[in-house]
Amino acid sequence: MYFKDKTVLVTGGTGSMGGRLVRRILTGEEGLPKKVIVFSRDEAKQHDMRVSLSKSKIVTDEKIYSNFSQMLEFRIGDVRSYADVCSAVRDADVVINAAALKQVPTCEYFPAQAVRTNCLGVSNIIRAINENSFDIETVIAISTDKACKPINVMGMTKAIQERTVIAANILNPDTRFIGVRYGNVMASRGSVIPLFHDQIQRGGPVTITRPEMTRFLMSIDEAVDTVFAAANGALRGELYIPIAPSGTVLDLAHALIGDRDIRVDIVGIRPGEKLHEILVSEEEAFNTVRRGDYYVIRPMLPELRSSDETEEIALSSDFSSKDSVVPIDEVRALLDKHSMLL
């Protein structure tokens, strides 16, 4: 029950991941927090989120609304601004950094903007804690499979975020800095499933990059579960990785199309895209252990390593989406489980 009686700051709290994370925290499943602060620069999304919570009807959402009326706070601000970050961080016990530029092509065309949000944003959080001696218990950075052996700007900036967070433990031993790294979140904003849905509803064609391209498949709630697992179990400098299945984009398209007479067109890889994704590199594998449904990459900095580590190394090579592909029937079952079939 890690969040019980704590003030939790979620940067990027109005995004797909941030918004779901806030709702899950407010249910009290990991302990009822004292307050949840939603920090983002988009007032329209904050308004929509506030209205959505106030109109909630189902049982669990009624609990969210009850909490919302007492403890949910919205703050306009930008992780790029040190002053904004200081103002928000000073009131928190736990900081979850979900603010990001995450669209691969966008980051390729505007790399300086990706650096400012994905790298300088987390640096501002760490700087605010260090320079002001804020009493922050834990900082959790949300990363991506694209940070593993990155070939695109988005992945490169997220890889720097990971290393920045791990190193922060050295200069500030009173705060636990940890991270999570996960793959493609099905149906998140900007992901391929909403695009396929739109193309199918228009009668096609459905456009895919390469038929053999593979992606890890997980729901947004499974991504939130990873954050909760890290909050409860991660040691300083560790990264939590969900053990997720994967599928080809061709199978994903056919599973969504079903029996409809819709054509599939191959349009080629977009700028900065990988053919397959990796959640744990071969180099990291020899420093990776398994805890339940998660791989955990232990910190490589020797100052953060424990002298009594007894957990068995879990991998002998990388953890790649090309090696965990499930049949199309299982892809369809996953989509059906999470209500993503049209």
CSV table of C-alpha atoms in Angstrom, one decimal:
chain,number,residue,atom,x,y,z
A,1,MET,CA,0.0,0.0,0.0
A,2,TYR,CA,2.8,2.3,-1.0
A,3,PHE,CA,0.8,5.5,-1.7
A,4,LYS,CA,-1.1,5.5,1.6
A,5,ASP,CA,-1.2,9.0,3.2
A,6,LYS,CA,1.3,10.3,0.7
A,7,THR,CA,1.2,13.3,-1.6
A,8,VAL,CA,1.8,12.1,-5.2
A,9,LEU,CA,2.8,14.4,-8.0
A,10,VAL,CA,2.2,13.1,-11.5
A,11,THR,CA,3.9,15.2,-14.2
A,12,GLY,CA,2.2,14.8,-17.5
A,13,GLY,CA,-0.8,13.7,-15.5
A,14,THR,CA,-3.4,14.4,-18.3
A,15,GLY,CA,-1.7,12.1,-20.9
A,16,SER,CA,-2.9,8.6,-21.7
A,17,MET,CA,-0.6,7.0,-19.1
A,18,GLY,CA,-0.7,9.9,-16.6
A,19,GLY,CA,-4.4,10.1,-16.6
A,20,ARG,CA,-4.9,6.4,-16.1
A,21,LEU,CA,-2.3,6.4,-13.4
A,22,VAL,CA,-4.0,9.2,-11.5
A,23,ARG,CA,-7.4,7.3,-11.6
A,24,ARG,CA,-5.8,4.1,-10.4
A,25,ILE,CA,-4.0,5.9,-7.5
A,26,LEU,CA,-7.3,7.6,-6.5
A,27,THR,CA,-9.1,4.3,-6.1
A,28,GLY,CA,-6.9,3.6,-3.1
A,29,GLU,CA,-5.8,0.1,-4.4
A,30,GLU,CA,-2.3,0.9,-3.4
A,31,GLY,CA,-3.3,2.8,-0.3
A,32,LEU,CA,-5.4,6.0,-0.2
A,33,PRO,CA,-3.1,9.0,-0.8
A,34,LYS,CA,-3.3,12.3,1.1
A,35,LYS,CA,-3.3,14.2,-2.2
A,36,VAL,CA,-2.7,13.7,-5.9
A,37,ILE,CA,-1.3,16.6,-7.9
A,38,VAL,CA,-1.8,16.6,-11.7
A,39,PHE,CA,0.9,18.7,-13.3
A,40,SER,CA,0.7,19.5,-17.0
A,41,ARG,CA,0.8,22.5,-19.3
A,42,ASP,CA,-2.5,21.7,-21.1
A,43,GLU,CA,-5.4,23.4,-19.4
A,44,ALA,CA,-8.0,21.9,-21.9
A,45,LYS,CA,-7.0,18.4,-20.9
A,46,GLN,CA,-7.1,19.3,-17.3
A,47,HIS,CA,-10.6,20.7,-17.7
A,48,ASP,CA,-11.7,17.5,-19.6
A,49,MET,CA,-10.2,15.3,-16.9
A,50,ARG,CA,-11.9,17.3,-14.1
A,51,VAL,CA,-15.3,17.1,-15.9
A,52,SER,CA,-14.8,13.4,-16.6
A,53,LEU,CA,-14.2,12.7,-12.9
A,54,SER,CA,-17.1,14.8,-11.7
A,55,LYS,CA,-19.5,13.0,-14.0
A,56,SER,CA,-18.4,9.5,-13.1
A,57,LYS,CA,-21.2,7.0,-12.3
A,58,ILE,CA,-19.9,3.5,-11.8
A,59,VAL,CA,-19.0,2.2,-8.4
A,60,THR,CA,-15.2,2.6,-8.6
A,61,ASP,CA,-15.5,5.9,-10.2
A,62,GLU,CA,-17.8,7.2,-7.5
A,63,LYS,CA,-15.0,6.5,-5.1
A,64,ILE,CA,-12.7,8.4,-7.4
A,65,TYR,CA,-15.1,11.3,-7.4
A,66,SER,CA,-15.3,11.3,-3.7
A,67,ASN,CA,-11.6,11.5,-3.5
A,68,PHE,CA,-11.4,14.0,-6.3
A,69,SER,CA,-13.6,16.5,-4.4
A,70,GLN,CA,-11.2,16.4,-1.4
A,71,MET,CA,-7.7,15.6,-2.6
A,72,LEU,CA,-7.2,15.9,-6.4
A,73,GLU,CA,-5.4,19.1,-7.3
A,74,PHE,CA,-4.6,20.4,-10.8
A,75,ARG,CA,-1.6,22.6,-11.5
A,76,ILE,CA,-0.6,24.3,-14.8
A,77,GLY,CA,3.1,24.1,-15.4
A,78,ASP,CA,5.8,22.7,-17.6
A,79,VAL,CA,8.6,20.3,-16.7
A,80,ARG,CA,10.9,22.4,-18.9
A,81,SER,CA,10.5,25.2,-16.4
A,82,TYR,CA,12.7,24.9,-13.3
A,83,ALA,CA,10.5,27.4,-11.4
A,84,ASP,CA,7.3,25.4,-12.3
A,85,VAL,CA,8.9,22.2,-11.2
A,86,CYS,CA,10.1,23.6,-7.9
A,87,SER,CA,6.6,24.9,-7.1
A,88,ALA,CA,5.1,21.5,-7.7
A,89,VAL,CA,7.8,19.2,-6.3
A,90,ARG,CA,8.1,20.9,-2.9
A,91,ASP,CA,4.7,19.7,-1.8
A,92,ALA,CA,5.2,16.0,-2.8
A,93,ASP,CA,6.3,12.8,-1.2
A,94,VAL,CA,6.4,10.8,-4.4
A,95,VAL,CA,7.0,12.2,-7.9
A,96,ILE,CA,6.1,10.1,-11.0
A,97,ASN,CA,7.5,11.7,-14.2
A,98,ALA,CA,5.0,10.8,-17.0
A,99,ALA,CA,5.6,14.0,-19.0
A,100,ALA,CA,7.2,13.2,-22.3
A,101,LEU,CA,7.3,13.9,-26.0
A,102,LYS,CA,6.8,10.3,-27.2
A,103,GLN,CA,5.9,10.2,-30.9
A,104,VAL,CA,8.9,8.9,-32.8
A,105,PRO,CA,8.5,10.9,-36.0
A,106,THR,CA,7.7,14.1,-34.1
A,107,CYS,CA,10.9,13.8,-32.1
A,108,GLU,CA,12.9,13.1,-35.3
A,109,TYR,CA,11.8,16.4,-36.8
A,110,PHE,CA,12.0,18.4,-33.5
A,111,PRO,CA,14.9,16.8,-31.6
A,112,ALA,CA,15.7,19.9,-29.5
A,113,GLN,CA,12.1,19.9,-28.2
A,114,ALA,CA,12.4,16.2,-27.3
A,115,VAL,CA,15.6,17.0,-25.3
A,116,ARG,CA,13.9,19.8,-23.5
A,117,THR,CA,11.0,17.7,-22.3
A,118,ASN,CA,12.5,14.2,-22.0
A,119,CYS,CA,16.0,15.1,-20.7
A,120,LEU,CA,15.8,18.6,-19.1
A,121,GLY,CA,12.4,17.9,-17.6
A,122,VAL,CA,13.7,15.1,-15.3
A,123,SER,CA,16.9,17.0,-14.7
A,124,ASN,CA,14.7,19.9,-13.4
A,125,ILE,CA,13.0,17.5,-11.0
A,126,ILE,CA,16.4,16.2,-9.6
A,127,ARG,CA,17.8,19.7,-9.5
A,128,ALA,CA,14.8,21.0,-7.5
A,129,ILE,CA,15.2,18.2,-4.9
A,130,ASN,CA,18.9,18.7,-4.6
A,131,GLU,CA,19.1,22.5,-4.5
A,132,ASN,CA,16.2,23.0,-2.2
A,133,SER,CA,16.6,19.9,0.0
A,134,PHE,CA,13.0,18.9,-0.6
A,135,ASP,CA,12.1,15.8,1.4
A,136,ILE,CA,11.0,13.6,-1.5
A,137,GLU,CA,10.8,9.9,-0.8
A,138,THR,CA,10.7,8.4,-4.3
A,139,VAL,CA,11.0,9.6,-7.9
A,140,ILE,CA,9.7,7.2,-10.6
A,141,ALA,CA,10.7,7.9,-14.2
A,142,ILE,CA,8.6,6.3,-16.9
A,143,SER,CA,10.7,5.1,-19.9
A,144,THR,CA,10.2,3.1,-23.0
A,145,ASP,CA,11.6,0.1,-24.9
A,146,LYS,CA,12.9,2.6,-27.4
A,147,ALA,CA,15.5,3.7,-24.8
A,148,CYS,CA,17.1,0.3,-25.2
A,149,LYS,CA,19.8,0.4,-27.9
A,150,PRO,CA,18.1,3.6,-29.3
A,151,ILE,CA,18.1,4.5,-33.0
A,152,ASN,CA,15.7,7.3,-32.7
A,153,VAL,CA,15.6,10.7,-30.9
A,154,MET,CA,12.7,9.7,-28.7
A,155,GLY,CA,14.6,6.6,-27.5
A,156,MET,CA,17.9,8.5,-27.1
A,157,THR,CA,16.3,11.1,-24.9
A,158,LYS,CA,14.6,8.5,-22.8
A,159,ALA,CA,17.8,6.6,-22.4
A,160,ILE,CA,19.4,9.8,-21.1
A,161,GLN,CA,16.5,10.2,-18.7
A,162,GLU,CA,17.1,6.6,-17.4
A,163,ARG,CA,20.8,7.3,-16.8
A,164,THR,CA,20.1,10.7,-15.2
A,165,VAL,CA,17.6,9.2,-12.8
A,166,ILE,CA,19.9,6.3,-11.8
A,167,ALA,CA,22.9,8.6,-11.2
A,168,ALA,CA,20.7,10.9,-9.1
A,169,ASN,CA,20.9,8.3,-6.3
A,170,ILE,CA,24.6,9.1,-5.9
A,171,LEU,CA,24.2,12.8,-5.1
A,172,ASN,CA,20.9,12.4,-3.2
A,173,PRO,CA,20.9,9.2,-1.1
A,174,ASP,CA,17.9,10.3,0.9
A,175,THR,CA,15.6,10.0,-2.2
A,176,ARG,CA,15.0,6.7,-4.0
A,177,PHE,CA,15.3,7.3,-7.8
A,178,ILE,CA,13.9,4.4,-9.8
A,179,GLY,CA,12.3,3.8,-13.2
A,180,VAL,CA,10.1,1.6,-15.4
A,181,ARG,CA,10.6,0.7,-19.0
A,182,TYR,CA,7.8,-0.9,-21.0
A,183,GLY,CA,6.8,-1.4,-24.6
A,184,ASN,CA,3.9,-0.4,-26.8
A,185,VAL,CA,0.7,0.4,-24.9
A,186,MET,CA,-2.3,-0.8,-26.9
A,187,ALA,CA,-4.7,2.0,-27.8
A,188,SER,CA,-2.8,4.8,-26.1
A,189,ARG,CA,-3.0,8.2,-27.8
A,190,GLY,CA,-0.9,8.2,-31.0
A,191,SER,CA,-0.5,4.4,-31.1
A,192,VAL,CA,-1.3,2.2,-34.1
A,193,ILE,CA,-4.6,0.7,-32.8
A,194,PRO,CA,-6.6,3.9,-32.9
A,195,LEU,CA,-5.2,4.5,-36.4
A,196,PHE,CA,-6.3,1.0,-37.5
A,197,HIS,CA,-9.7,1.5,-36.0
A,198,ASP,CA,-10.2,4.7,-38.0
A,199,GLN,CA,-9.0,3.2,-41.2
A,200,ILE,CA,-11.2,0.2,-40.7
A,201,GLN,CA,-14.3,2.4,-40.0
A,202,ARG,CA,-13.5,4.3,-43.2
A,203,GLY,CA,-13.5,1.1,-45.2
A,204,GLY,CA,-9.7,0.8,-45.5
A,205,PRO,CA,-7.1,0.4,-46.6
A,206,VAL,CA,-5.2,-0.4,-43.4
A,207,THR,CA,-1.6,0.8,-43.7
A,208,ILE,CA,1.2,-1.1,-42.0
A,209,THR,CA,4.9,-0.4,-42.1
A,210,ARG,CA,6.4,-3.8,-42.6
A,211,PRO,CA,4.5,-7.1,-42.2
A,212,GLU,CA,7.3,-8.7,-40.1
A,213,MET,CA,7.6,-5.7,-37.7
A,214,THR,CA,6.9,-6.8,-34.1
A,215,ARG,CA,5.8,-4.8,-31.1
A,216,PHE,CA,5.3,-5.7,-27.4
A,217,LEU,CA,1.6,-5.8,-26.5
A,218,MET,CA,0.3,-4.6,-23.2
A,219,SER,CA,-2.7,-2.6,-21.9
A,220,ILE,CA,-2.4,0.8,-20.2
A,221,ASP,CA,-3.5,-0.9,-16.9
A,222,GLU,CA,-0.6,-3.3,-17.2
A,223,ALA,CA,1.7,-0.3,-17.7
A,224,VAL,CA,0.2,1.2,-14.5
A,225,ASP,CA,0.8,-2.1,-12.7
A,226,THR,CA,4.4,-1.9,-13.6
A,227,VAL,CA,4.7,1.5,-11.9
A,228,PHE,CA,3.0,0.2,-8.8
A,229,ALA,CA,5.3,-2.9,-8.8
A,230,ALA,CA,8.3,-0.6,-8.9
A,231,ALA,CA,7.0,1.7,-6.3
A,232,ASN,CA,6.5,-1.3,-3.9
A,233,GLY,CA,9.6,-3.3,-4.8
A,234,ALA,CA,12.4,-1.4,-6.6
A,235,LEU,CA,15.7,-0.6,-4.9
A,236,ARG,CA,17.6,2.6,-5.6
A,237,GLY,CA,18.6,2.8,-9.3
A,238,GLU,CA,16.6,-0.2,-10.5
A,239,LEU,CA,14.4,-0.4,-13.7
A,240,TYR,CA,11.3,-2.6,-13.7
A,241,ILE,CA,10.4,-4.3,-17.0
A,242,PRO,CA,7.1,-6.1,-17.6
A,243,ILE,CA,7.4,-9.5,-19.2
A,244,ALA,CA,5.0,-8.9,-22.0
A,245,PRO,CA,4.0,-10.8,-25.2
A,246,SER,CA,4.5,-9.4,-28.7
A,247,GLY,CA,2.8,-9.7,-32.1
A,248,THR,CA,3.5,-8.7,-35.7
A,249,VAL,CA,1.8,-5.6,-37.0
A,250,LEU,CA,0.4,-7.7,-39.8
A,251,ASP,CA,-1.3,-10.0,-37.3
A,252,LEU,CA,-2.5,-7.0,-35.3
A,253,ALA,CA,-4.1,-5.5,-38.4
A,254,HIS,CA,-5.8,-8.8,-39.5
A,255,ALA,CA,-7.0,-9.4,-35.9
A,256,LEU,CA,-8.7,-6.0,-36.0
A,257,ILE,CA,-10.1,-6.3,-39.5
A,258,GLY,CA,-11.6,-9.7,-38.8
A,259,ASP,CA,-13.9,-10.9,-41.6
A,260,ARG,CA,-14.2,-7.5,-43.2
A,261,ASP,CA,-13.2,-7.2,-46.9
A,262,ILE,CA,-10.5,-4.5,-46.2
A,263,ARG,CA,-7.1,-4.3,-48.0
A,264,VAL,CA,-3.8,-4.0,-46.1
A,265,ASP,CA,-1.2,-1.8,-47.7
A,266,ILE,CA,2.5,-1.8,-46.8
A,267,VAL,CA,3.9,1.7,-46.6
A,268,GLY,CA,7.4,1.3,-45.2
A,269,ILE,CA,9.1,2.2,-41.9
A,270,ARG,CA,8.6,5.7,-40.7
A,271,PRO,CA,11.6,7.9,-39.7
A,272,GLY,CA,13.3,6.5,-36.6
A,273,GLU,CA,11.3,3.3,-36.3
A,274,LYS,CA,12.8,-0.1,-35.4
A,275,LEU,CA,11.8,-3.3,-37.0
A,276,HIS,CA,11.8,-5.0,-33.6
A,277,GLU,CA,11.8,-3.6,-30.1
A,278,ILE,CA,14.0,-4.5,-27.2
A,279,LEU,CA,13.1,-4.2,-23.5
A,280,VAL,CA,16.4,-5.6,-22.1
A,281,SER,CA,19.6,-5.4,-24.2
A,282,GLU,CA,22.2,-8.2,-24.3
A,283,GLU,CA,24.5,-6.1,-22.3
A,284,GLU,CA,21.9,-5.5,-19.6
A,285,ALA,CA,20.7,-9.1,-19.6
A,286,PHE,CA,23.7,-10.2,-17.4
A,287,ASN,CA,22.6,-7.7,-14.8
A,288,THR,CA,18.9,-8.6,-14.9
A,289,VAL,CA,16.9,-10.6,-12.3
A,290,ARG,CA,13.3,-11.7,-12.2
A,291,ARG,CA,10.8,-10.7,-9.6
A,292,GLY,CA,7.3,-12.1,-10.2
A,293,ASP,CA,6.0,-10.9,-13.6
A,294,TYR,CA,8.9,-8.4,-14.1
A,295,TYR,CA,12.5,-8.3,-15.1
A,296,VAL,CA,14.5,-5.9,-13.0
A,297,ILE,CA,17.7,-4.3,-14.3
A,298,ARG,CA,20.0,-3.6,-11.4
A,299,PRO,CA,22.0,-0.4,-11.5
A,300,MET,CA,25.4,-0.7,-13.1
A,301,LEU,CA,27.0,2.0,-11.0
A,302,PRO,CA,29.0,0.1,-8.3
A,303,GLU,CA,28.0,2.6,-5.6
A,304,LEU,CA,24.4,1.5,-5.9
A,305,ARG,CA,25.1,-2.3,-5.9
A,306,SER,CA,24.5,-4.3,-2.8
A,307,SER,CA,27.3,-6.5,-1.6
A,308,ASP,CA,24.8,-9.3,-0.6
A,309,GLU,CA,22.9,-9.6,-3.9
A,310,THR,CA,21.7,-13.2,-4.1
A,311,GLU,CA,19.0,-13.1,-6.9
A,312,GLU,CA,19.8,-15.3,-9.8
A,313,ILE,CA,20.4,-13.7,-13.2
A,314,ALA,CA,17.3,-14.2,-15.3
A,315,LEU,CA,18.5,-13.7,-18.9
A,316,SER,CA,21.4,-14.9,-21.1
A,317,SER,CA,20.5,-12.7,-24.0
A,318,ASP,CA,18.3,-9.7,-24.9
A,319,PHE,CA,14.6,-9.6,-24.4
A,320,SER,CA,13.3,-8.7,-27.8
A,321,SER,CA,9.8,-8.5,-29.4
A,322,LYS,CA,10.9,-10.8,-32.2
A,323,ASP,CA,11.5,-13.6,-29.7
A,324,SER,CA,8.1,-13.4,-27.8
A,325,VAL,CA,5.7,-13.3,-30.8
A,326,VAL,CA,2.3,-15.0,-30.0
A,327,PRO,CA,0.0,-16.4,-32.7
A,328,ILE,CA,-2.8,-14.3,-34.2
A,329,ASP,CA,-5.4,-16.1,-32.1
A,330,GLU,CA,-3.7,-14.9,-29.0
A,331,VAL,CA,-3.3,-11.4,-30.4
A,332,ARG,CA,-7.1,-11.4,-31.0
A,333,ALA,CA,-7.7,-12.7,-27.5
A,334,LEU,CA,-5.6,-9.9,-26.0
A,335,LEU,CA,-7.5,-7.3,-28.0
A,336,ASP,CA,-10.8,-8.8,-27.0
A,337,LYS,CA,-9.8,-9.0,-23.3
A,338,HIS,CA,-9.1,-5.2,-23.3
A,339,SER,CA,-12.2,-4.4,-25.4
A,340,MET,CA,-10.3,-3.2,-28.5
A,341,LEU,CA,-12.0,-5.2,-31.2
A,342,LEU,CA,-14.4,-3.3,-33.4
